[in-house]
Amino acid sequence: MADGGKTIAPWKVIESKYAYRDRWLALRSDTVELPNGSVLSPFHVIEQPDWVTAVALTHDGNVLLVEEYRHGVRQTVIELPSGIHDKPEEEPLAAMKRELREETGFASEEWVPLGSFFANAPRLDNTVHCFAALDARKVAEPDPDDSELLITHEVPLADFLAELSDGRRTFHGFQLGALWLLANHARRTADPRLAAMRHYG
């Protein structure tokens, strides 16, 4: 809400067309009228399922990271365990537990919901759900999908944060948001396992 209690009215959708749609994404082109009478056409929106991501810390204080080739940037990227939430009957936390086990073989009995935020509100319609998994332990071998070729890394949390701060790691923007939420949680709770997070963000 803006100062003085005023809000901006939503755009009026005059027409919507889909240029492409599958299980992964849909490209929607809207014709919209703004509150000031201006008309935008087309305004493109990408519809995607929600995403889940987790900062998973092992019982000995390491953060779990997953190495995977990402064709969008044509680079191998090391990132937090993540996935899509595309099953309506599955809660986001259940989806994240499944993703963590499939990607890394780790599981946790202590999960902390950190919050949610928009992935990219101007163009994407989905939400990112963030969690922390504490005292994670390896319970099985990873079991990724056929399209996933993964390597799991365990890195001391303090070293990982220092590498981020020094620019030695390139990271997904939405996963930096998850780390910021975890830093807030660490400051609120003073959990000694998260001491390295208290000065992050």
PDB file of C-alpha atoms in Angstrom:
ATOM      1  CA  MET A   1       0.000   0.000   0.000  1.00  0.00           C
ATOM      2  CA  ALA A   2       1.330   3.440  -0.933  1.00  0.00           C
ATOM      3  CA  ASP A   3       1.607   6.381   1.488  1.00  0.00           C
ATOM      4  CA  GLY A   4      -1.724   7.926   2.456  1.00  0.00           C
ATOM      5  CA  GLY A   5      -3.640   4.681   2.022  1.00  0.00           C
ATOM      6  CA  LYS A   6      -3.829   4.952  -1.773  1.00  0.00           C
ATOM      7  CA  THR A   7      -3.364   1.919  -3.961  1.00  0.00           C
ATOM      8  CA  ILE A   8      -2.800   1.425  -7.674  1.00  0.00           C
ATOM      9  CA  ALA A   9      -5.677  -0.268  -9.445  1.00  0.00           C
ATOM     10  CA  PRO A  10      -4.875  -3.452 -11.372  1.00  0.00           C
ATOM     11  CA  TRP A  11      -4.659  -3.430 -15.141  1.00  0.00           C
ATOM     12  CA  LYS A  12      -7.812  -4.403 -17.038  1.00  0.00           C
ATOM     13  CA  VAL A  13      -7.255  -7.433 -19.267  1.00  0.00           C
ATOM     14  CA  ILE A  14      -8.991  -6.884 -22.593  1.00  0.00           C
ATOM     15  CA  GLU A  15      -7.726 -10.008 -24.343  1.00  0.00           C
ATOM     16  CA  SER A  16      -5.370 -12.941 -23.700  1.00  0.00           C
ATOM     17  CA  LYS A  17      -3.789 -15.268 -26.221  1.00  0.00           C
ATOM     18  CA  TYR A  18      -1.426 -18.209 -25.770  1.00  0.00           C
ATOM     19  CA  ALA A  19       1.418 -18.629 -28.247  1.00  0.00           C
ATOM     20  CA  TYR A  20       2.776 -21.754 -26.533  1.00  0.00           C
ATOM     21  CA  ARG A  21       1.837 -24.020 -23.633  1.00  0.00           C
ATOM     22  CA  ASP A  22       3.220 -27.260 -22.171  1.00  0.00           C
ATOM     23  CA  ARG A  23       3.712 -28.731 -18.697  1.00  0.00           C
ATOM     24  CA  TRP A  24       6.746 -26.532 -18.048  1.00  0.00           C
ATOM     25  CA  LEU A  25       5.594 -23.082 -19.132  1.00  0.00           C
ATOM     26  CA  ALA A  26       3.071 -21.096 -21.118  1.00  0.00           C
ATOM     27  CA  LEU A  27       3.620 -17.854 -23.009  1.00  0.00           C
ATOM     28  CA  ARG A  28       0.569 -15.600 -22.637  1.00  0.00           C
ATOM     29  CA  SER A  29       0.193 -12.339 -24.547  1.00  0.00           C
ATOM     30  CA  ASP A  30      -2.267  -9.901 -23.002  1.00  0.00           C
ATOM     31  CA  THR A  31      -3.833  -6.708 -24.225  1.00  0.00           C
ATOM     32  CA  VAL A  32      -4.257  -4.562 -21.108  1.00  0.00           C
ATOM     33  CA  GLU A  33      -5.656  -1.179 -20.226  1.00  0.00           C
ATOM     34  CA  LEU A  34      -3.858   0.756 -17.476  1.00  0.00           C
ATOM     35  CA  PRO A  35      -5.707   2.903 -14.907  1.00  0.00           C
ATOM     36  CA  ASN A  36      -4.650   6.028 -16.838  1.00  0.00           C
ATOM     37  CA  GLY A  37      -6.291   4.741 -20.013  1.00  0.00           C
ATOM     38  CA  SER A  38      -3.115   3.679 -21.807  1.00  0.00           C
ATOM     39  CA  VAL A  39      -3.313   0.359 -23.651  1.00  0.00           C
ATOM     40  CA  LEU A  40      -0.391  -2.066 -23.893  1.00  0.00           C
ATOM     41  CA  SER A  41      -0.488  -4.766 -26.529  1.00  0.00           C
ATOM     42  CA  PRO A  42       1.073  -7.203 -26.335  1.00  0.00           C
ATOM     43  CA  PHE A  43       2.264  -7.545 -22.749  1.00  0.00           C
ATOM     44  CA  HIS A  44       3.932 -10.948 -22.446  1.00  0.00           C
ATOM     45  CA  VAL A  45       3.643 -13.099 -19.326  1.00  0.00           C
ATOM     46  CA  ILE A  46       5.339 -16.453 -18.744  1.00  0.00           C
ATOM     47  CA  GLU A  47       3.227 -18.824 -16.676  1.00  0.00           C
ATOM     48  CA  GLN A  48       5.232 -21.408 -14.733  1.00  0.00           C
ATOM     49  CA  PRO A  49       4.687 -23.741 -11.782  1.00  0.00           C
ATOM     50  CA  ASP A  50       5.856 -22.522  -8.385  1.00  0.00           C
ATOM     51  CA  TRP A  51       9.436 -23.257  -7.363  1.00  0.00           C
ATOM     52  CA  VAL A  52      10.792 -24.710  -4.106  1.00  0.00           C
ATOM     53  CA  THR A  53      14.311 -24.237  -2.779  1.00  0.00           C
ATOM     54  CA  ALA A  54      16.109 -25.124   0.445  1.00  0.00           C
ATOM     55  CA  VAL A  55      19.213 -24.192   2.356  1.00  0.00           C
ATOM     56  CA  ALA A  56      20.111 -27.647   3.654  1.00  0.00           C
ATOM     57  CA  LEU A  57      22.721 -27.839   6.406  1.00  0.00           C
ATOM     58  CA  THR A  58      24.280 -31.129   7.408  1.00  0.00           C
ATOM     59  CA  HIS A  59      24.694 -32.262  10.998  1.00  0.00           C
ATOM     60  CA  ASP A  60      28.351 -31.190  10.841  1.00  0.00           C
ATOM     61  CA  GLY A  61      27.679 -27.673   9.551  1.00  0.00           C
ATOM     62  CA  ASN A  62      28.093 -27.968   5.796  1.00  0.00           C
ATOM     63  CA  VAL A  63      25.695 -26.537   3.247  1.00  0.00           C
ATOM     64  CA  LEU A  64      24.525 -28.933   0.545  1.00  0.00           C
ATOM     65  CA  LEU A  65      25.009 -27.692  -3.004  1.00  0.00           C
ATOM     66  CA  VAL A  66      24.132 -29.287  -6.313  1.00  0.00           C
ATOM     67  CA  GLU A  67      26.243 -28.966  -9.457  1.00  0.00           C
ATOM     68  CA  GLU A  68      24.304 -29.138 -12.707  1.00  0.00           C
ATOM     69  CA  TYR A  69      24.612 -27.913 -16.275  1.00  0.00           C
ATOM     70  CA  ARG A  70      22.082 -25.135 -16.973  1.00  0.00           C
ATOM     71  CA  HIS A  71      21.404 -24.760 -20.665  1.00  0.00           C
ATOM     72  CA  GLY A  72      19.782 -21.318 -20.322  1.00  0.00           C
ATOM     73  CA  VAL A  73      23.183 -19.814 -19.512  1.00  0.00           C
ATOM     74  CA  ARG A  74      25.161 -22.665 -21.099  1.00  0.00           C
ATOM     75  CA  GLN A  75      27.235 -23.105 -17.975  1.00  0.00           C
ATOM     76  CA  THR A  76      27.633 -25.583 -15.181  1.00  0.00           C
ATOM     77  CA  VAL A  77      26.176 -23.977 -12.061  1.00  0.00           C
ATOM     78  CA  ILE A  78      26.516 -24.879  -8.392  1.00  0.00           C
ATOM     79  CA  GLU A  79      23.298 -24.062  -6.557  1.00  0.00           C
ATOM     80  CA  LEU A  80      20.967 -24.898  -3.703  1.00  0.00           C
ATOM     81  CA  PRO A  81      18.731 -27.965  -4.047  1.00  0.00           C
ATOM     82  CA  SER A  82      15.576 -26.798  -5.810  1.00  0.00           C
ATOM     83  CA  GLY A  83      12.725 -27.951  -7.965  1.00  0.00           C
ATOM     84  CA  ILE A  84       9.324 -27.176  -9.362  1.00  0.00           C
ATOM     85  CA  HIS A  85       6.087 -27.549  -7.445  1.00  0.00           C
ATOM     86  CA  ASP A  86       3.855 -28.902 -10.186  1.00  0.00           C
ATOM     87  CA  LYS A  87       1.678 -31.386  -8.298  1.00  0.00           C
ATOM     88  CA  PRO A  88      -1.457 -29.651  -6.932  1.00  0.00           C
ATOM     89  CA  GLU A  89      -1.989 -32.401  -4.364  1.00  0.00           C
ATOM     90  CA  GLU A  90       1.523 -31.970  -2.915  1.00  0.00           C
ATOM     91  CA  GLU A  91       2.343 -29.270  -0.360  1.00  0.00           C
ATOM     92  CA  PRO A  92       5.437 -27.156  -1.129  1.00  0.00           C
ATOM     93  CA  LEU A  93       7.325 -28.618   1.849  1.00  0.00           C
ATOM     94  CA  ALA A  94       6.602 -32.169   0.701  1.00  0.00           C
ATOM     95  CA  ALA A  95       7.868 -31.235  -2.765  1.00  0.00           C
ATOM     96  CA  MET A  96      11.084 -29.827  -1.274  1.00  0.00           C
ATOM     97  CA  LYS A  97      11.678 -32.893   0.894  1.00  0.00           C
ATOM     98  CA  ARG A  98      11.311 -35.055  -2.197  1.00  0.00           C
ATOM     99  CA  GLU A  99      13.638 -32.850  -4.245  1.00  0.00           C
ATOM    100  CA  LEU A 100      16.339 -32.847  -1.558  1.00  0.00           C
ATOM    101  CA  ARG A 101      16.322 -36.621  -1.307  1.00  0.00           C
ATOM    102  CA  GLU A 102      16.238 -37.164  -5.073  1.00  0.00           C
ATOM    103  CA  GLU A 103      19.003 -34.659  -5.821  1.00  0.00           C
ATOM    104  CA  THR A 104      21.370 -35.342  -2.913  1.00  0.00           C
ATOM    105  CA  GLY A 105      20.276 -38.484  -1.050  1.00  0.00           C
ATOM    106  CA  PHE A 106      19.971 -36.382   2.119  1.00  0.00           C
ATOM    107  CA  ALA A 107      16.960 -36.034   4.401  1.00  0.00           C
ATOM    108  CA  SER A 108      16.163 -33.976   7.482  1.00  0.00           C
ATOM    109  CA  GLU A 109      13.792 -34.291  10.411  1.00  0.00           C
ATOM    110  CA  GLU A 110      13.937 -30.542  11.100  1.00  0.00           C
ATOM    111  CA  TRP A 111      12.497 -28.241   8.470  1.00  0.00           C
ATOM    112  CA  VAL A 112      11.922 -24.503   8.820  1.00  0.00           C
ATOM    113  CA  PRO A 113       9.540 -22.688   6.444  1.00  0.00           C
ATOM    114  CA  LEU A 114      11.309 -19.399   5.675  1.00  0.00           C
ATOM    115  CA  GLY A 115       8.688 -17.676   3.548  1.00  0.00           C
ATOM    116  CA  SER A 116       7.750 -17.133  -0.074  1.00  0.00           C
ATOM    117  CA  PHE A 117       8.217 -14.440  -2.687  1.00  0.00           C
ATOM    118  CA  PHE A 118       7.514 -13.768  -6.366  1.00  0.00           C
ATOM    119  CA  ALA A 119      10.081 -15.165  -8.776  1.00  0.00           C
ATOM    120  CA  ASN A 120       9.915 -12.116 -11.084  1.00  0.00           C
ATOM    121  CA  ALA A 121       6.639 -10.241 -10.746  1.00  0.00           C
ATOM    122  CA  PRO A 122       6.730  -8.218 -14.007  1.00  0.00           C
ATOM    123  CA  ARG A 123       6.897 -11.261 -16.307  1.00  0.00           C
ATOM    124  CA  LEU A 124       6.546 -14.515 -14.329  1.00  0.00           C
ATOM    125  CA  ASP A 125       3.385 -15.527 -12.485  1.00  0.00           C
ATOM    126  CA  ASN A 126       4.918 -18.027 -10.061  1.00  0.00           C
ATOM    127  CA  THR A 127       6.052 -17.996  -6.433  1.00  0.00           C
ATOM    128  CA  VAL A 128       9.224 -19.337  -4.782  1.00  0.00           C
ATOM    129  CA  HIS A 129       8.753 -21.240  -1.505  1.00  0.00           C
ATOM    130  CA  CYS A 130      11.881 -21.294   0.684  1.00  0.00           C
ATOM    131  CA  PHE A 131      12.885 -23.675   3.469  1.00  0.00           C
ATOM    132  CA  ALA A 132      15.795 -24.568   5.702  1.00  0.00           C
ATOM    133  CA  ALA A 133      16.648 -28.192   6.394  1.00  0.00           C
ATOM    134  CA  LEU A 134      18.746 -28.585   9.558  1.00  0.00           C
ATOM    135  CA  ASP A 135      20.909 -31.516  10.672  1.00  0.00           C
ATOM    136  CA  ALA A 136      20.495 -33.219   7.308  1.00  0.00           C
ATOM    137  CA  ARG A 137      22.007 -36.661   6.943  1.00  0.00           C
ATOM    138  CA  LYS A 138      22.591 -38.900   3.963  1.00  0.00           C
ATOM    139  CA  VAL A 139      20.019 -41.680   3.902  1.00  0.00           C
ATOM    140  CA  ALA A 140      20.295 -42.960   0.323  1.00  0.00           C
ATOM    141  CA  GLU A 141      22.026 -42.480  -2.975  1.00  0.00           C
ATOM    142  CA  PRO A 142      20.676 -39.632  -5.124  1.00  0.00           C
ATOM    143  CA  ASP A 143      17.857 -40.600  -7.479  1.00  0.00           C
ATOM    144  CA  PRO A 144      17.536 -37.749  -9.999  1.00  0.00           C
ATOM    145  CA  ASP A 145      15.315 -37.635 -13.064  1.00  0.00           C
ATOM    146  CA  ASP A 146      16.726 -38.910 -16.353  1.00  0.00           C
ATOM    147  CA  SER A 147      17.239 -35.301 -17.474  1.00  0.00           C
ATOM    148  CA  GLU A 148      19.339 -34.429 -14.416  1.00  0.00           C
ATOM    149  CA  LEU A 149      23.076 -35.103 -14.208  1.00  0.00           C
ATOM    150  CA  LEU A 150      24.076 -33.930 -10.737  1.00  0.00           C
ATOM    151  CA  ILE A 151      27.049 -33.785  -8.387  1.00  0.00           C
ATOM    152  CA  THR A 152      26.460 -33.072  -4.699  1.00  0.00           C
ATOM    153  CA  HIS A 153      28.898 -30.842  -2.808  1.00  0.00           C
ATOM    154  CA  GLU A 154      29.220 -30.256   0.930  1.00  0.00           C
ATOM    155  CA  VAL A 155      30.830 -26.906   1.762  1.00  0.00           C
ATOM    156  CA  PRO A 156      31.349 -25.355   5.220  1.00  0.00           C
ATOM    157  CA  LEU A 157      28.656 -22.711   5.595  1.00  0.00           C
ATOM    158  CA  ALA A 158      31.073 -19.921   6.572  1.00  0.00           C
ATOM    159  CA  ASP A 159      33.279 -20.643   3.528  1.00  0.00           C
ATOM    160  CA  PHE A 160      30.273 -20.665   1.226  1.00  0.00           C
ATOM    161  CA  LEU A 161      29.036 -17.284   2.517  1.00  0.00           C
ATOM    162  CA  ALA A 162      32.525 -15.783   2.218  1.00  0.00           C
ATOM    163  CA  GLU A 163      32.732 -16.938  -1.403  1.00  0.00           C
ATOM    164  CA  LEU A 164      29.378 -15.319  -2.137  1.00  0.00           C
ATOM    165  CA  SER A 165      30.406 -12.060  -0.479  1.00  0.00           C
ATOM    166  CA  ASP A 166      33.719 -11.981  -2.359  1.00  0.00           C
ATOM    167  CA  GLY A 167      32.075 -12.621  -5.718  1.00  0.00           C
ATOM    168  CA  ARG A 168      33.713 -16.014  -6.142  1.00  0.00           C
ATOM    169  CA  ARG A 169      30.343 -17.691  -6.692  1.00  0.00           C
ATOM    170  CA  THR A 170      27.652 -16.840  -9.213  1.00  0.00           C
ATOM    171  CA  PHE A 171      24.247 -17.732  -7.845  1.00  0.00           C
ATOM    172  CA  HIS A 172      20.585 -17.733  -8.819  1.00  0.00           C
ATOM    173  CA  GLY A 173      18.879 -14.524  -7.729  1.00  0.00           C
ATOM    174  CA  PHE A 174      15.942 -16.357  -6.198  1.00  0.00           C
ATOM    175  CA  GLN A 175      18.297 -18.518  -4.129  1.00  0.00           C
ATOM    176  CA  LEU A 176      19.988 -15.405  -2.743  1.00  0.00           C
ATOM    177  CA  GLY A 177      16.499 -14.455  -1.562  1.00  0.00           C
ATOM    178  CA  ALA A 178      16.267 -17.759   0.304  1.00  0.00           C
ATOM    179  CA  LEU A 179      19.602 -17.052   1.994  1.00  0.00           C
ATOM    180  CA  TRP A 180      18.373 -13.596   3.041  1.00  0.00           C
ATOM    181  CA  LEU A 181      15.275 -15.162   4.614  1.00  0.00           C
ATOM    182  CA  LEU A 182      17.458 -17.678   6.446  1.00  0.00           C
ATOM    183  CA  ALA A 183      19.681 -14.857   7.740  1.00  0.00           C
ATOM    184  CA  ASN A 184      16.589 -13.157   9.188  1.00  0.00           C
ATOM    185  CA  HIS A 185      15.577 -16.427  10.822  1.00  0.00           C
ATOM    186  CA  ALA A 186      19.089 -16.845  12.240  1.00  0.00           C
ATOM    187  CA  ARG A 187      19.013 -13.375  13.803  1.00  0.00           C
ATOM    188  CA  ARG A 188      15.551 -13.921  15.301  1.00  0.00           C
ATOM    189  CA  THR A 189      16.270 -17.322  16.810  1.00  0.00           C
ATOM    190  CA  ALA A 190      19.997 -17.093  17.638  1.00  0.00           C
ATOM    191  CA  ASP A 191      20.244 -20.762  16.626  1.00  0.00           C
ATOM    192  CA  PRO A 192      23.954 -21.607  17.112  1.00  0.00           C
ATOM    193  CA  ARG A 193      23.903 -23.827  14.023  1.00  0.00           C
ATOM    194  CA  LEU A 194      23.171 -20.710  11.964  1.00  0.00           C
ATOM    195  CA  ALA A 195      25.703 -18.381  13.599  1.00  0.00           C
ATOM    196  CA  ALA A 196      27.482 -17.777  10.274  1.00  0.00           C
ATOM    197  CA  MET A 197      24.208 -16.517   8.770  1.00  0.00           C
ATOM    198  CA  ARG A 198      23.600 -13.717  11.283  1.00  0.00           C
ATOM    199  CA  HIS A 199      25.797 -11.196   9.469  1.00  0.00           C
ATOM    200  CA  TYR A 200      24.653 -12.153   5.967  1.00  0.00           C
ATOM    201  CA  GLY A 201      22.343  -9.970   3.929  1.00  0.00           C
TER     202      GLY A 201
END
